[in-house]
RNA sequence: CGGGGCGUGGCGCAGUCUGGUUAGCGCGCGUGUUUUGGGUACACGAGGCCGCCGGUUCGAAUCCGGCCGCCCCGACCA
């Protein structure tokens, strides 16, 4: 992308409405613009990040055999009356009427809808277990939206639903999903910790929330360093193996982890000092096993091997995709701006032409840009070097290729690593190899 | 939903209490000169229904009433 032709409105000053660092940086870096309280437009660079996060989450869902589908944002009130939640959900649900005065709502979640879809077509135990997910916009009419994209009213969420024939199967689905979550967060460059949680309005028996560490997180968290050392990869655990899932779940639940409300100082103190970890955390995911709550209320049953019928055991699993954009920034930034993890950066590299109009600089930049393609944001603007440096740091590209007249004539570029600040002068080929390699 | 605050060029703000020149300042934007590896300097210039509606007044950004929007603290939440 050429910066001179991009909708990437960086700001020198912070808009007054932004309080927390991720909100400020998202506005300043031109990732989003607020359209109404808690509702944001995603500008090109921000949208790329959102896509990248969604892609990783999707890959990890697919990897455990969950099927992607897409359910609508607007739902009929009738479905929610069946489960009893239309009345129960409260003012957070955005209720709408169409021209025929039919009651609709903008979905805050999809348990009812997916249960309806399953009951329409799934009749036999032979068709289960199944897990499905979608990545779709949700709306919760928060009384008080804040923290920018971290607590908006409209947000992008990955929500998954599992259907099993019995509790044993449902527990496996639950554990498998937990593994997928830990892998997703790890790939996003985040340290995540699962913690036992209350089930809230979703209801159910078993629930964990996933907290990621960020210095500006909303709650204090305490945990065992063991979480940092676990290998969540395919090599570490096979998601198809019940034994591996049991071992994994054992690790997740046997080590100490708690937010300040549930913190047990004595238990924490019992850990060896070098294993005690403490920090601030942000909730980015939540999983629930709630049994037959919806299948029973909505009369979804399947026949079993012996000819009787049962209500399938269900679970639902959410990841706040748009919230993660803010959460990642909270976890990874400095005074100059954002520091994107390589996996989700909008661009792998910023290509800084320090002297547009200079034949050597232009020529070298054009050839580098052609080689980098969509991986690079080419700063071809007629701006001072300082402006470009500052914008590149603010945007947080993992790499910066700096092309100035001095180096260009000598066939050299400077490569800067955003996270460490390390710079080195090297040949264009070597720089490309590092960035693309 | 309780409490507090704010709406003035794209952004950050002053002016409002105490009504009265052409409504200011910084940044940004445009043109020119200058500068050329960390937000350069100078000059000139464009850009404002002062959130909206109504009222008071000879006169309203400023006073009064209503409405709308946004932010912060708390309770609540992926």
XYZ file of C-alpha atoms (C1' of nucleotides) in Angstrom:
515
model
C 0.000 0.000 0.000
C 1.278 3.445 -0.847
C 0.819 5.761 2.054
C 0.177 8.715 -0.222
C -2.927 6.903 -1.477
C -4.118 5.436 1.783
C -6.855 6.274 4.222
C -4.526 6.165 7.163
C -5.182 9.326 9.130
C -2.564 9.477 11.863
C -2.972 12.073 14.555
C -0.324 14.047 16.312
C -2.562 14.855 19.206
C -4.837 12.548 21.125
C -8.579 13.103 20.780
C -10.081 14.093 24.111
C -12.442 11.116 24.367
C -9.711 8.507 24.527
C -8.480 7.611 27.979
C -6.727 4.290 27.864
C -3.591 3.689 25.872
C -4.986 1.259 23.305
C -7.881 3.562 22.484
C -5.544 6.518 22.121
C -3.144 4.610 19.934
C -5.884 3.139 17.745
C -7.216 6.614 17.095
C -3.799 8.175 16.631
C -2.576 5.408 14.355
C -5.664 5.735 12.166
C -6.967 2.208 12.823
C -10.516 3.125 13.789
C -12.885 6.061 14.061
C -15.833 6.213 16.385
C -19.198 6.481 14.663
C -21.399 6.519 17.751
C -20.822 5.654 21.383
C -19.308 2.173 21.426
C -19.548 1.783 17.649
C -16.504 1.995 15.426
C -15.578 2.093 11.786
C -12.499 0.029 10.992
C -10.185 1.887 8.661
C -7.920 -0.071 6.299
C -4.974 -0.633 8.624
C -7.186 -1.510 11.584
C -9.266 -3.812 9.452
C -6.154 -5.704 8.424
C -5.354 -6.380 12.055
C -8.907 -7.496 12.711
C -8.656 -9.836 9.736
C -5.353 -11.244 10.911
C -6.671 -12.006 14.363
C -9.816 -13.568 12.921
C -7.669 -15.649 10.573
C -5.622 -17.124 13.389
C -8.692 -17.864 15.470
C -10.318 -19.451 12.423
C -7.320 -21.636 11.672
C -7.234 -22.887 15.247
C -10.964 -23.600 15.222
C -10.676 -25.474 11.954
C -7.724 -27.374 13.378
C -9.916 -28.965 16.066
C -12.604 -29.862 13.590
C -15.075 -27.055 14.245
C -17.090 -26.115 11.170
C -17.370 -22.506 10.117
C -20.789 -21.145 9.205
C -22.377 -17.732 9.326
C -25.536 -16.834 11.164
C -27.289 -13.497 10.768
C -26.902 -10.517 13.047
C -30.656 -9.977 13.209
C -32.738 -12.612 14.949
C -36.449 -13.100 15.522
C -37.637 -12.479 19.078
C -39.637 -15.696 18.869
C -36.512 -17.832 19.193
C -35.509 -16.072 22.367
C -38.965 -16.428 23.828
C -38.525 -20.179 23.575
C -35.511 -20.166 25.817
C -36.971 -17.550 28.095
C -34.167 -15.138 27.480
C -36.143 -12.543 25.535
C -37.535 -11.293 28.794
C -34.520 -12.330 30.796
C -31.747 -10.636 28.892
C -32.600 -7.098 29.887
C -31.829 -3.778 28.331
C -28.515 -4.905 26.939
C -30.404 -6.520 24.116
C -31.089 -4.189 21.243
C -34.687 -4.785 20.237
C -35.956 -3.765 16.824
C -39.296 -3.782 15.038
C -39.629 -4.185 11.307
C -42.263 -2.581 9.052
C -44.764 -5.287 9.899
C -44.191 -4.580 13.563
C -42.536 -7.955 14.026
C -40.142 -8.141 16.915
C -36.498 -8.632 16.070
C -33.251 -8.174 17.881
C -29.633 -7.576 17.014
C -27.996 -10.719 18.330
C -25.782 -10.512 21.393
C -25.024 -14.246 21.046
C -26.424 -17.229 19.152
C -27.314 -20.169 21.404
C -30.989 -20.107 20.450
C -30.345 -19.791 16.762
C -27.821 -22.582 16.548
C -30.036 -24.847 18.634
C -32.872 -24.120 16.239
C -30.671 -24.905 13.269
C -29.590 -28.193 14.767
C -33.037 -29.315 15.821
C -34.289 -28.731 12.286
C -31.903 -31.268 10.809
C -30.116 -33.399 13.352
C -32.161 -36.406 14.481
C -29.774 -39.160 15.440
C -26.939 -39.706 17.856
C -24.979 -40.918 14.843
C -24.690 -37.332 13.628
C -23.024 -36.157 16.810
C -20.713 -34.866 18.117
C -20.430 -31.674 16.121
C -18.979 -28.275 16.718
C -19.694 -25.173 14.689
C -18.573 -21.591 14.928
C -18.927 -18.278 13.243
C -17.189 -14.945 13.366
C -19.885 -12.338 13.337
C -20.744 -8.909 14.645
C -22.686 -8.788 17.851
C -24.426 -6.005 19.664
C -24.822 -5.513 23.363
C -26.318 -2.230 24.357
C -23.920 -1.552 27.191
C -25.070 1.136 29.565
C -21.676 2.624 29.447
C -19.388 1.784 26.558
C -15.754 2.654 27.189
C -12.136 1.786 26.542
C -12.670 2.174 22.801
C -12.900 -1.117 21.014
C -12.290 -3.055 24.226
C -15.768 -2.480 25.430
C -17.839 -1.299 22.537
C -21.472 -2.025 21.951
C -20.909 -3.480 18.522
C -18.104 -6.012 18.501
C -16.762 -8.866 16.426
C -16.874 -12.188 18.183
C -15.996 -15.725 17.350
C -18.603 -17.895 18.978
C -18.637 -21.648 18.785
C -21.202 -24.227 19.863
C -20.719 -27.887 20.596
C -23.296 -30.665 20.595
C -22.590 -33.993 22.198
C -24.644 -37.004 22.988
C -23.545 -37.257 26.595
C -21.660 -35.452 29.272
C -18.439 -37.355 28.702
C -18.440 -36.237 25.107
C -19.297 -32.671 26.054
C -16.377 -32.542 28.433
C -14.067 -33.584 25.620
C -15.498 -30.884 23.394
C -14.960 -28.377 26.151
C -11.367 -29.361 26.709
C -10.642 -29.435 22.994
C -11.989 -25.942 22.655
C -9.864 -24.784 25.543
C -6.809 -26.150 23.798
C -7.753 -24.342 20.616
C -8.038 -21.123 22.628
C -4.646 -21.478 24.225
C -3.119 -22.110 20.819
C -4.865 -19.085 19.347
C -3.658 -16.755 22.069
C -0.162 -18.127 21.876
C -0.050 -17.447 18.148
C -1.265 -13.932 18.780
C 1.797 -13.404 20.924
C -0.191 -13.248 24.147
C 0.289 -14.932 27.483
C -3.165 -16.255 28.340
C -4.358 -17.886 31.529
C -7.617 -19.798 31.868
C -9.495 -19.205 35.094
C -12.563 -20.800 36.547
C -15.440 -18.373 36.106
C -19.055 -17.681 36.887
C -21.430 -18.616 34.136
C -23.480 -15.419 34.058
C -26.460 -15.041 31.725
C -25.395 -17.932 29.484
C -25.951 -20.288 32.388
C -24.406 -23.657 32.994
C -22.162 -25.757 35.170
C -18.637 -25.284 33.969
C -16.958 -22.190 32.726
C -13.544 -20.659 32.224
C -12.532 -17.211 31.202
C -9.293 -16.445 29.453
C -7.253 -13.602 30.773
C -4.324 -12.161 28.911
C -1.594 -10.236 30.608
C -1.347 -6.533 29.931
C 0.084 -3.870 32.211
C -3.084 -1.789 31.945
C -5.518 -4.670 32.445
C -8.635 -4.144 34.515
C -7.970 -6.765 37.158
C -5.035 -8.036 39.132
C -4.147 -11.654 38.399
C -1.962 -14.203 40.142
C -0.704 -17.387 38.537
C 1.856 -20.111 38.455
C 4.789 -19.693 36.051
C 3.967 -23.171 34.810
C 1.553 -21.633 32.316
C 4.461 -19.969 30.553
C 6.238 -23.246 29.922
C 3.485 -25.393 28.452
C 3.797 -26.393 24.817
C 0.283 -26.056 23.465
C 1.203 -27.011 19.920
C 0.173 -30.078 17.986
C 3.382 -31.670 19.228
C 2.455 -30.919 22.816
C -1.104 -32.220 22.613
C -3.153 -34.088 20.073
C -6.639 -32.557 20.093
C -8.156 -35.862 18.937
C -6.784 -37.799 21.848
C -8.969 -37.936 24.982
C -5.880 -38.792 27.002
C -4.012 -35.758 25.727
C -7.026 -33.571 26.391
C -7.273 -34.897 29.914
C -3.582 -34.247 30.491
C -3.935 -30.768 29.030
C -6.992 -29.951 31.110
C -5.202 -31.233 34.172
C -2.375 -28.805 33.558
C -4.792 -25.924 33.011
C -6.673 -26.531 36.220
C -4.025 -27.829 38.595
C -1.775 -24.782 38.570
C -2.671 -21.771 40.599
C -4.448 -18.961 38.726
C -6.922 -16.409 40.041
C -8.088 -12.848 39.655
C -8.007 -10.618 42.703
C -11.652 -11.326 43.671
C -10.916 -15.021 43.996
C -7.295 -14.760 45.002
C -6.183 -17.114 47.745
C -3.096 -15.486 49.209
C -2.163 -18.565 51.206
C -2.324 -20.915 48.241
C -0.318 -18.479 46.155
C 2.287 -18.103 48.874
C 2.682 -21.867 48.925
C 4.223 -21.687 45.462
C 7.977 -21.493 45.208
C 8.861 -17.779 44.990
C 10.325 -18.092 41.507
C 7.063 -19.579 40.264
C 4.831 -16.764 41.458
C 3.617 -14.487 38.733
C 1.491 -11.435 39.219
C 0.165 -8.902 36.749
C -2.808 -7.137 35.265
C -5.220 -8.979 33.018
C -7.883 -8.461 30.388
C -10.593 -10.994 29.645
C -10.591 -11.954 25.985
C -12.476 -15.227 25.910
C -15.004 -17.246 27.803
C -16.162 -20.830 27.475
C -19.201 -22.545 28.946
C -20.513 -26.034 29.319
C -24.199 -25.758 30.112
C -25.555 -29.202 29.386
C -29.121 -29.403 28.137
C -30.240 -25.906 29.099
C -31.108 -24.909 25.548
C -31.697 -28.278 23.949
C -34.314 -28.965 26.612
C -35.947 -25.540 26.557
C -36.119 -25.571 22.790
C -37.055 -29.181 22.493
C -34.057 -30.438 20.585
C -33.557 -34.164 20.993
C -31.957 -36.997 19.050
C -32.583 -40.702 19.100
C -30.031 -42.881 20.820
C -28.645 -46.305 20.021
C -31.282 -48.014 22.152
C -34.138 -46.147 20.491
C -34.851 -43.676 23.230
C -34.115 -39.978 22.862
C -31.921 -37.475 24.668
C -31.361 -33.767 24.691
C -27.827 -33.148 23.438
C -25.273 -31.700 25.808
C -24.132 -28.293 24.685
C -21.382 -25.804 25.254
C -20.620 -22.381 23.858
C -17.315 -20.673 23.426
C -16.523 -17.050 22.727
C -13.478 -15.038 21.759
C -13.697 -11.267 21.518
C -11.984 -10.710 18.194
C -12.358 -6.936 18.056
C -11.571 -6.623 21.741
C -8.332 -8.499 21.090
C -7.116 -5.690 18.855
C -7.235 -3.350 21.823
C -5.982 -5.999 24.210
C -2.930 -6.739 22.092
C -2.066 -3.056 22.048
C -2.478 -2.859 25.805
C -0.047 -5.742 26.054
C 2.402 -4.453 23.469
C 3.255 -0.791 23.087
C 5.711 1.870 24.215
C 5.794 5.676 24.373
C 6.223 5.932 20.612
C 3.278 3.741 19.681
C 2.097 0.241 18.963
C 4.423 -2.764 18.727
C 2.548 -5.393 16.714
C 3.337 -9.057 17.123
C 4.516 -10.301 13.721
C 1.479 -12.529 13.286
C -1.117 -9.786 13.236
C 0.634 -6.606 12.153
C -1.255 -4.755 9.410
C 1.971 -4.706 7.426
C 5.144 -6.652 8.012
C 7.223 -3.637 7.160
C 7.147 0.071 6.573
C 9.254 1.156 3.648
C 10.467 4.673 4.353
C 11.635 6.719 1.434
C 13.451 9.527 3.185
C 13.859 11.572 0.031
C 11.136 11.155 -2.565
C 12.265 12.736 -5.789
C 15.817 11.527 -5.353
C 16.487 9.099 -8.193
C 18.479 6.634 -6.115
C 15.950 6.592 -3.283
C 12.941 6.316 -5.575
C 14.509 3.576 -7.655
C 15.550 1.479 -4.691
C 12.211 1.944 -2.940
C 10.189 1.020 -5.998
C 12.122 -2.188 -6.482
C 11.831 -3.096 -2.808
C 8.137 -2.282 -2.842
C 7.582 -4.490 -5.870
C 9.292 -7.363 -4.070
C 7.421 -6.872 -0.814
C 4.002 -6.453 -2.371
C 1.163 -6.314 0.135
C 3.506 -6.977 3.027
C 4.748 -3.412 2.989
C 3.358 0.015 3.603
C 5.373 2.286 1.351
C 5.760 5.765 2.816
C 6.147 7.698 -0.419
C 4.810 10.949 0.998
C 6.673 14.179 0.625
C 7.272 14.543 4.309
C 10.201 15.145 6.567
C 12.141 12.112 7.674
C 11.066 12.707 11.250
C 7.408 12.557 10.328
C 7.912 9.202 8.663
C 9.903 7.771 11.530
C 7.270 8.839 13.998
C 4.380 7.485 11.976
C 6.151 4.188 11.412
C 6.818 3.819 15.129
C 3.225 4.789 15.920
C 1.803 2.249 13.462
C 4.097 -0.366 14.947
C 5.144 -2.375 11.897
C 7.513 -5.129 13.018
C 10.139 -3.902 10.553
C 11.137 -0.588 9.046
C 13.258 -0.398 5.936
C 14.811 3.015 5.837
C 16.037 4.232 2.481
C 17.965 7.492 2.488
C 20.143 9.209 -0.105
C 23.377 8.264 1.655
C 22.699 4.556 1.670
C 20.778 4.385 -1.588
C 23.724 5.451 -3.703
C 25.863 2.902 -1.890
C 23.226 0.217 -2.393
C 22.475 -0.051 1.324
C 19.347 0.248 3.401
C 18.825 0.422 7.111
C 16.612 -2.160 8.762
C 14.993 -1.396 12.075
C 13.224 -3.868 14.290
C 10.382 -2.058 16.019
C 10.232 -4.202 19.138
C 13.894 -3.944 20.079
C 14.809 -0.737 18.294
C 17.830 -2.531 16.840
C 19.062 -1.102 13.548
C 21.509 -2.429 11.059
C 22.749 -1.360 7.688
C 22.685 -4.040 5.041
C 22.027 -4.802 1.402
C 18.461 -4.627 0.085
C 18.549 -8.355 -0.567
C 19.571 -9.141 2.980
C 16.852 -6.854 4.325
C 14.205 -8.566 2.210
C 15.396 -11.949 3.336
C 15.030 -10.962 6.965
C 11.585 -9.475 6.517
C 10.109 -12.154 4.331
C 11.999 -15.001 5.913
C -29.159 3.314 35.879
C -27.043 6.827 39.972
C -23.186 10.822 40.278
C -19.987 14.369 37.615
C -18.246 16.911 33.208
C -17.968 18.536 28.181
C -19.968 20.088 23.046
C -16.359 26.650 19.639
C -12.587 25.254 11.710
C -9.840 18.216 10.821
C -7.296 17.678 16.136
C -6.090 20.053 21.017
C -7.898 24.238 23.442
C -9.052 29.810 25.059
C -13.233 33.021 25.092
C -18.977 31.884 28.482
C -18.814 33.637 35.191
C -19.311 39.872 34.179
C -23.962 39.801 26.732
C -21.412 44.550 22.809
C -15.078 45.273 17.443
C -14.058 41.493 11.771
C -14.719 34.684 17.391
C -8.998 33.779 18.908
C -4.423 30.489 19.704
C -1.357 25.964 18.735
C -1.181 21.751 15.575
C -2.831 20.060 10.945
C -4.269 21.639 5.658
C -2.927 24.742 0.765
C 0.876 27.883 -1.983
C 5.893 29.753 -2.101
C 10.762 30.040 -0.169
C 13.783 27.306 3.173
C 15.270 22.745 5.392
C 16.740 17.512 4.289
C 18.112 10.884 8.831
C 13.638 11.780 14.385
C 7.119 15.896 13.922
C 12.376 22.412 10.240
C 11.839 27.894 9.787
C 9.504 32.165 7.546
C 5.613 34.409 4.627
C 0.892 34.324 2.598
C -3.803 31.722 2.499
C -8.259 28.550 2.937
C -11.403 26.721 6.488
C -16.345 28.033 11.834
C -24.770 26.688 11.124
C -19.928 28.576 18.315
C -24.317 20.689 19.106
C -29.879 21.618 17.868
C -34.628 24.178 18.807
C -36.971 27.964 21.252
C -36.902 32.260 24.613
C -34.927 37.007 26.963
C -32.528 41.441 24.809
C -31.436 47.064 20.685
C -27.687 43.075 20.558
C -26.438 36.011 22.485
C -20.704 31.497 21.670
C -21.861 34.145 26.377
C -28.207 34.616 30.026
C -32.881 31.170 30.479
C -35.739 26.591 28.999
C -36.058 22.098 26.332
C -33.738 18.415 23.368
C -29.527 15.705 21.252
C -24.597 13.872 21.433
C -20.026 12.501 23.794
C -16.690 11.544 27.989
C -15.361 10.276 33.169
C -16.457 7.695 38.292
C -19.662 3.834 40.182
C -22.977 -0.553 39.514
C -22.925 -4.123 35.024
C -20.528 -6.917 31.118
C -17.037 -10.995 25.606
